[in-house]
Short mmCIF file of C-alpha atoms in Angstrom, two decimals:
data_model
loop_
_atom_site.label_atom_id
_atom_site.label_comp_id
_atom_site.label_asym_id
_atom_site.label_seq_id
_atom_site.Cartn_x
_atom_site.Cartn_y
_atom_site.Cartn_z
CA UNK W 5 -46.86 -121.61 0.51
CA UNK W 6 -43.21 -120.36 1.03
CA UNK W 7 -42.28 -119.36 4.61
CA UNK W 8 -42.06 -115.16 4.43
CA UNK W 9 -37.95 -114.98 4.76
CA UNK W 10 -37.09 -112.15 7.34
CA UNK W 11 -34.19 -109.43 6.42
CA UNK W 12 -30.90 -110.08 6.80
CA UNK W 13 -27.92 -107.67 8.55
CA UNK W 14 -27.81 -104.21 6.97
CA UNK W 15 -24.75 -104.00 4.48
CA UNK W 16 -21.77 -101.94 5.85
CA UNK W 17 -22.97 -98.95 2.99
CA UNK W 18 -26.81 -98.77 4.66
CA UNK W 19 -24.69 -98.60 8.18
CA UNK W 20 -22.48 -95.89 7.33
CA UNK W 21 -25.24 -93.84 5.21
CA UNK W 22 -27.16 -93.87 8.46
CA UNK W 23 -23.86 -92.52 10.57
CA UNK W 24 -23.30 -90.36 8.21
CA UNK W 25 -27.47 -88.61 9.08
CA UNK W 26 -26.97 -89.22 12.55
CA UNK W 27 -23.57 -87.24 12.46
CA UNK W 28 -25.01 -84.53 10.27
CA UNK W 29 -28.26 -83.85 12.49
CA UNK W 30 -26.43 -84.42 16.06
CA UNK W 31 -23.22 -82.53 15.03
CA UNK W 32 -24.12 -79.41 16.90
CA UNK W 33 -24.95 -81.06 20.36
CA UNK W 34 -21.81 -83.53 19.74
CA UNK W 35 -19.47 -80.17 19.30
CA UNK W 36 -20.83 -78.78 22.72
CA UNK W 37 -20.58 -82.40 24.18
CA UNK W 38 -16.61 -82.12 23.35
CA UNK W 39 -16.27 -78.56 25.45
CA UNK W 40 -18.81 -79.78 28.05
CA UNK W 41 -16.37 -82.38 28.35
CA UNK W 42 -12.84 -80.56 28.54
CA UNK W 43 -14.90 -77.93 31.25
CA UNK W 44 -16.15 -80.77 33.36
CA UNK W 45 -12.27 -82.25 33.29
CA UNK W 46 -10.44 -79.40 33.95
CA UNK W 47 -9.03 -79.32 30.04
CA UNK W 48 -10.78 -76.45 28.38
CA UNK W 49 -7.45 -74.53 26.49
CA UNK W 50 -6.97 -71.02 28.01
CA UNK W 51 -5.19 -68.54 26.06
CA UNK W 52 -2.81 -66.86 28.46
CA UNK W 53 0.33 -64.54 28.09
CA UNK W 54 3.88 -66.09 28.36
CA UNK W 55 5.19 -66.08 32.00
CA UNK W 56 1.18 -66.45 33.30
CA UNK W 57 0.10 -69.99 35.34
CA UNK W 58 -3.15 -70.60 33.95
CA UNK W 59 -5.97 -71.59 37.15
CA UNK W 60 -8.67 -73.83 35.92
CA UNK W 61 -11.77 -72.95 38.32
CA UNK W 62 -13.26 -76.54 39.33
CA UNK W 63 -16.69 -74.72 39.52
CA UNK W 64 -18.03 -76.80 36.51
CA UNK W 65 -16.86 -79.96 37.80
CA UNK W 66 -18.24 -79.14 41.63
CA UNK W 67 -21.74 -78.42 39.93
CA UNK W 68 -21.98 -81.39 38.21
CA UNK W 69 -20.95 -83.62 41.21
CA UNK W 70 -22.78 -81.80 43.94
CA UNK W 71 -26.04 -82.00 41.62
CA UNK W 72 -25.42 -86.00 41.23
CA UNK W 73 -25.28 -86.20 44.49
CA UNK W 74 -28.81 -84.85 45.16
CA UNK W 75 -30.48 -86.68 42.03
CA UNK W 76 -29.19 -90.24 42.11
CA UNK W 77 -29.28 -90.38 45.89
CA UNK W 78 -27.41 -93.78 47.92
CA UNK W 79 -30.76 -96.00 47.51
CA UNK W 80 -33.14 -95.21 44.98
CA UNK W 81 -36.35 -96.98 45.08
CA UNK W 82 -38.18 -98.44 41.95
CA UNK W 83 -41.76 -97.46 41.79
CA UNK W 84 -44.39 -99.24 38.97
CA UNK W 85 -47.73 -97.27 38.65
CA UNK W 86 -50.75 -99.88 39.29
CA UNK W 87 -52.43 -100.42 35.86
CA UNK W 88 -55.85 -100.58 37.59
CA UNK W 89 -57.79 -100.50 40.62
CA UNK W 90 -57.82 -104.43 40.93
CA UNK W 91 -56.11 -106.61 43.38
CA UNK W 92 -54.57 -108.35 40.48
CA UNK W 93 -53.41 -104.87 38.84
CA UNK W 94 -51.77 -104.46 42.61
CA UNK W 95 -50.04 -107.86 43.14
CA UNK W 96 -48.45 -107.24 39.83
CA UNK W 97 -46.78 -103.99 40.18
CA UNK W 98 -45.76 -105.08 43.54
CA UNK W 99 -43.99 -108.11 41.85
CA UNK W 100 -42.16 -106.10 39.06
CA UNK W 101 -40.59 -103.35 41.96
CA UNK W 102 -39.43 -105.99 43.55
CA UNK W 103 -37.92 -107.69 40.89
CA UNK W 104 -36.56 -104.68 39.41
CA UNK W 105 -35.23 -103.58 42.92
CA UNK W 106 -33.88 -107.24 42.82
CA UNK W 107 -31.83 -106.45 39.45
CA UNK W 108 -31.19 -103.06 40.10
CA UNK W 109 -28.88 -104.10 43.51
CA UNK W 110 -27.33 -107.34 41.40
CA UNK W 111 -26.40 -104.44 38.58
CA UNK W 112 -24.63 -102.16 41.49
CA UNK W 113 -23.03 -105.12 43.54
CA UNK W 114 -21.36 -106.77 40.14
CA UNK W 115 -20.21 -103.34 38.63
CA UNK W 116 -17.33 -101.09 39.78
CA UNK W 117 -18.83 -98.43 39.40
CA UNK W 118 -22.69 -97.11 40.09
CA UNK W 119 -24.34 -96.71 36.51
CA UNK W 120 -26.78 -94.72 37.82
CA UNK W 121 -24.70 -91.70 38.98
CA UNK W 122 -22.39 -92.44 36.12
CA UNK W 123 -25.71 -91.65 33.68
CA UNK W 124 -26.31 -88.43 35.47
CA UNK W 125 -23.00 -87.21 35.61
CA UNK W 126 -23.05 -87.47 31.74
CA UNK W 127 -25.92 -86.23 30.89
CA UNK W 128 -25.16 -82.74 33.19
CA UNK W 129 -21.69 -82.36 31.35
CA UNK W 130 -22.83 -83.61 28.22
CA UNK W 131 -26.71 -82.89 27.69
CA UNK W 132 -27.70 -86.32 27.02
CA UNK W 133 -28.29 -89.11 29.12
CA UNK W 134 -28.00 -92.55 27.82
CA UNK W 135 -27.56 -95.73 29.13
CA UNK W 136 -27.19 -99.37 27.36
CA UNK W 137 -28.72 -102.47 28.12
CA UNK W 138 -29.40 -104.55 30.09
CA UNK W 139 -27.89 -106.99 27.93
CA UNK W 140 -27.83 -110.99 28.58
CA UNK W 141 -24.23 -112.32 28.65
CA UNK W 142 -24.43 -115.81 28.74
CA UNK W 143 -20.42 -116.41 29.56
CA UNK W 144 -21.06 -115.60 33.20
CA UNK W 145 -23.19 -119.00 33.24
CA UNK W 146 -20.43 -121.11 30.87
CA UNK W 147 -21.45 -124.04 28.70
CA UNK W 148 -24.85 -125.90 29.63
CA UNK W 149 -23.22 -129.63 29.90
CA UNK W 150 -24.61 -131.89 27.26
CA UNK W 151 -24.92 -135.43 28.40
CA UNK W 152 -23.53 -136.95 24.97
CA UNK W 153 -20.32 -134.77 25.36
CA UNK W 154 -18.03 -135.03 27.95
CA UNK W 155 -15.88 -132.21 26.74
CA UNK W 156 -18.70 -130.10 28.84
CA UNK W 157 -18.36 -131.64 32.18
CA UNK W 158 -15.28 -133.08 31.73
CA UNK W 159 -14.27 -131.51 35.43
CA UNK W 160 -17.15 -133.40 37.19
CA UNK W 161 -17.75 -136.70 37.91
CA UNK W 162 -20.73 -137.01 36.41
CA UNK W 163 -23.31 -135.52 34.10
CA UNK W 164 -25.78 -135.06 37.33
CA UNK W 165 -22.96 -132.77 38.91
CA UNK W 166 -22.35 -130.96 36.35
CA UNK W 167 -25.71 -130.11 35.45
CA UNK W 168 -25.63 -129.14 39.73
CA UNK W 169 -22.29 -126.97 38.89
CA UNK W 170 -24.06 -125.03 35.75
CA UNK W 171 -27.68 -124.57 38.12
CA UNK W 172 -25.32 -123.16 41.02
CA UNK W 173 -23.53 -120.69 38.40
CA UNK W 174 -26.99 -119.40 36.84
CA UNK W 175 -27.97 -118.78 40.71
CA UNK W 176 -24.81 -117.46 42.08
CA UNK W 177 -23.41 -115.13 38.58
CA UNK W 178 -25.63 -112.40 37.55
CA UNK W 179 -25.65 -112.54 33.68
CA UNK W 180 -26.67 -109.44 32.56
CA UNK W 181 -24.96 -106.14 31.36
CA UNK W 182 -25.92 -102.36 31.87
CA UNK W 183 -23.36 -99.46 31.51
CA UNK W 184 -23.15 -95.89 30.71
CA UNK W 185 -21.55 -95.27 27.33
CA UNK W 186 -19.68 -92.40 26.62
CA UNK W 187 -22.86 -89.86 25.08
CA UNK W 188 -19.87 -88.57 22.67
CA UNK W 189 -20.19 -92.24 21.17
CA UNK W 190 -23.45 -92.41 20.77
CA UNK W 191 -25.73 -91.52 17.96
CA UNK W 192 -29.30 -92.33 17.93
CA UNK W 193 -31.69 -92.13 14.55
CA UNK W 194 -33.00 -88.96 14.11
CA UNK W 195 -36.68 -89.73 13.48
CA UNK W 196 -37.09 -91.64 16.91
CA UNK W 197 -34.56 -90.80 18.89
CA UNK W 198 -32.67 -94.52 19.02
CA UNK W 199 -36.35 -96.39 18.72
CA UNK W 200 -35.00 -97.68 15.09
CA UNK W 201 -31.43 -97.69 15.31
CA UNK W 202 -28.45 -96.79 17.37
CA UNK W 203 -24.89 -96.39 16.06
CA UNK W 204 -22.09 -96.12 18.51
CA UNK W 205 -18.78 -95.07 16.55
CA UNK W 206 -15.25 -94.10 18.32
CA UNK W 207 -11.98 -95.00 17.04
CA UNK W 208 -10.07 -98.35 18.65
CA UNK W 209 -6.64 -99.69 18.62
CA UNK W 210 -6.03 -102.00 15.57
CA UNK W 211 -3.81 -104.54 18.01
CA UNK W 212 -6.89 -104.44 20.43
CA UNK W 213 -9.29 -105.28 17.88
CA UNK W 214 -7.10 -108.07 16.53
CA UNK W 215 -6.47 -109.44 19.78
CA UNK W 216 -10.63 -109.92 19.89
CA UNK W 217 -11.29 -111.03 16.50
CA UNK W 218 -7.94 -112.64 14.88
CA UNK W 219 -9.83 -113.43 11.62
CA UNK W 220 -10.03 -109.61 10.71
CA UNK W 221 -8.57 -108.42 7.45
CA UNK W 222 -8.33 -104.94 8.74
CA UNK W 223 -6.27 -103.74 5.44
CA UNK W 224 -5.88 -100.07 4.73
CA UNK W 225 -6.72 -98.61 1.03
CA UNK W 226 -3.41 -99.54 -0.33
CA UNK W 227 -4.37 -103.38 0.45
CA UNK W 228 -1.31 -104.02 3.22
CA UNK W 229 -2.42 -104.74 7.17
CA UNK W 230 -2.70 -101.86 9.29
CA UNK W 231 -0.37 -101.61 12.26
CA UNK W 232 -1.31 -102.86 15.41
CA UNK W 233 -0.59 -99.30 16.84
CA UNK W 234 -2.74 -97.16 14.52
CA UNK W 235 -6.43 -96.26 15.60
CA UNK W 236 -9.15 -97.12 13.12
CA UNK W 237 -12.45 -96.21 12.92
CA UNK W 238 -15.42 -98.38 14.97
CA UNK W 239 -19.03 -98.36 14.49
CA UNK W 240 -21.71 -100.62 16.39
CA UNK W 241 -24.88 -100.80 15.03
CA UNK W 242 -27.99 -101.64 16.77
CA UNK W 243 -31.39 -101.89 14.82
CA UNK W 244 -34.73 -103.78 15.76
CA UNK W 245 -33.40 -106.46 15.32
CA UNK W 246 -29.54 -107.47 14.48
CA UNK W 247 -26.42 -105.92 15.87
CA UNK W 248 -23.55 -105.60 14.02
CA UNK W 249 -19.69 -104.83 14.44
CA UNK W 250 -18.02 -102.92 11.86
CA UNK W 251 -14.22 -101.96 11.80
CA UNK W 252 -13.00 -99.47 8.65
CA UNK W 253 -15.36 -100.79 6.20
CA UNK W 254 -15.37 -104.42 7.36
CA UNK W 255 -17.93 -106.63 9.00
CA UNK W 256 -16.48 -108.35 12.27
CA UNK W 257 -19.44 -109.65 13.70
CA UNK W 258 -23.31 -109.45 12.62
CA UNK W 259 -25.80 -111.18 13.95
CA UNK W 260 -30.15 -111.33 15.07
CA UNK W 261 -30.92 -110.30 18.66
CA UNK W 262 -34.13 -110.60 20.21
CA UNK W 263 -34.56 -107.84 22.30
CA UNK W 264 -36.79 -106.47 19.90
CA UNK W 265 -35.58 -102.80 20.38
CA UNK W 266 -32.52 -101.07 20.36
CA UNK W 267 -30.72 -101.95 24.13
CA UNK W 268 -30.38 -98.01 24.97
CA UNK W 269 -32.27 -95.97 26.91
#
């Protein structure tokens, strides 16, 4: 009996069919996201006579801040219903608030900035709030050492304190990521709302991109490299189940995750 063979990475032409929906059915609230935007930032063109200082009012901006101030609050508290009226039902939401209270303090004392009231403040200028993540990032923890290769412990003295070194980093360095994307980025399948797939498209420096993967083509349609200095198109896709990195019409990076959903909220 053959072993049922699950389905690869979507091609780049099922990615960009899919942007192209997304774009079509979100295109209104994307267009309002853009002047939301420009209001919120003080950058909303004024048509004015010559010889006339234009005044930009900061009353959108002052809404949006005072408001995040009153909904995301200094300390928010996590709060998990009880799933029954058992003293098991109660132990366990107790354990998950504080666990989540737990992560939720590690995600504000290892970012610059507080995701939280970064989320609202998007989602009053823009309309939509989204967040992604958490996602695991296993470089804060480094290489588990391997006792057959010294290349992994090779600043110890011994395999025993190294595997002591990579125990203390997995304590000590919190290894997961949450931010708040920019919602102008972000375009979630229509049917579910980002439940299937999520594509995240905004235009990078080719020289950046390089810099991160140096085994990108990155041609333009006449065959020749791109310059380092021109902006091309990116587009991160996020399905079910793989996530994949597409620059122009080339595959970086593509790849199975097992978060089992989407990381966006």
């Amino acid at each position: 009996r053959k072993k049922k063979q699950e389905p690869g990475a979507p091609p780049v032409t099922d990615v960009l069919a899919k942007f192209k929906v997304a774009q079509t059915y979100w295109g209104p609230l994307h267009n309002q996201m853009e002047s939301g935007n420009k209001v919120f930032n003080l950058e909303l063109p004024v048509v004015a006579p010559a010889g006339y200082n234009v005044i930009y009012p900061g009353t959108g901006n002052t809404v949006v801040m005072t408001a995040a101030d009153h909904i995301t609050g200094d300390a928010p508290k996590v709060q998990v219903p009880e799933a029954g009226l058992k003293k098991d039902a109660q132990r366990r939401s107790e354990a998950l608030e504080k666990g989540l209270q737990a992560a939720l303090y590690r995600f504000d004392a290892t970012t610059t900035e507080n995701t939280q009231r970064t989320i609202v403040i998007n989602g009053l200028w823009s309309g939509m709030m989204v967040s992604q993540g958490p996602i695991f990032n296993g470089e804060a923890w480094g290489l588990e050492p391997v006792q057959d290769d010294a290349k992994t412990y090779a600043e110890y003295d011994s395999y025993d304190d190294a595997v002591k070194g990579y125990e203390t980093d997995k304590r000590v360095n919190w290894a997961f990521l949450w931010w708040a994307p920019d919602p102008r980025h972000v375009y979630p399948d229509p049917g579910t709302t980002g439940k299937k797939w999520v594509i995240v498209h905004f235009q990078r420096i080719v020289g950046e991109i390089r810099a991160q993967w140096p085994q990108a083509k990155l041609n333009g349609s006449d065959g020749k490299p791109i310059a380092d200095d021109v902006k091309q198109d990116w587009y991160e896709y996020w399905d079910e189940s793989f996530r994949v990195y597409i620059a122009g019409n080339e595959v970086l990076d593509a790849r199975p995750h097992r978060y089992g959903k989407p990381p966006f909220q």
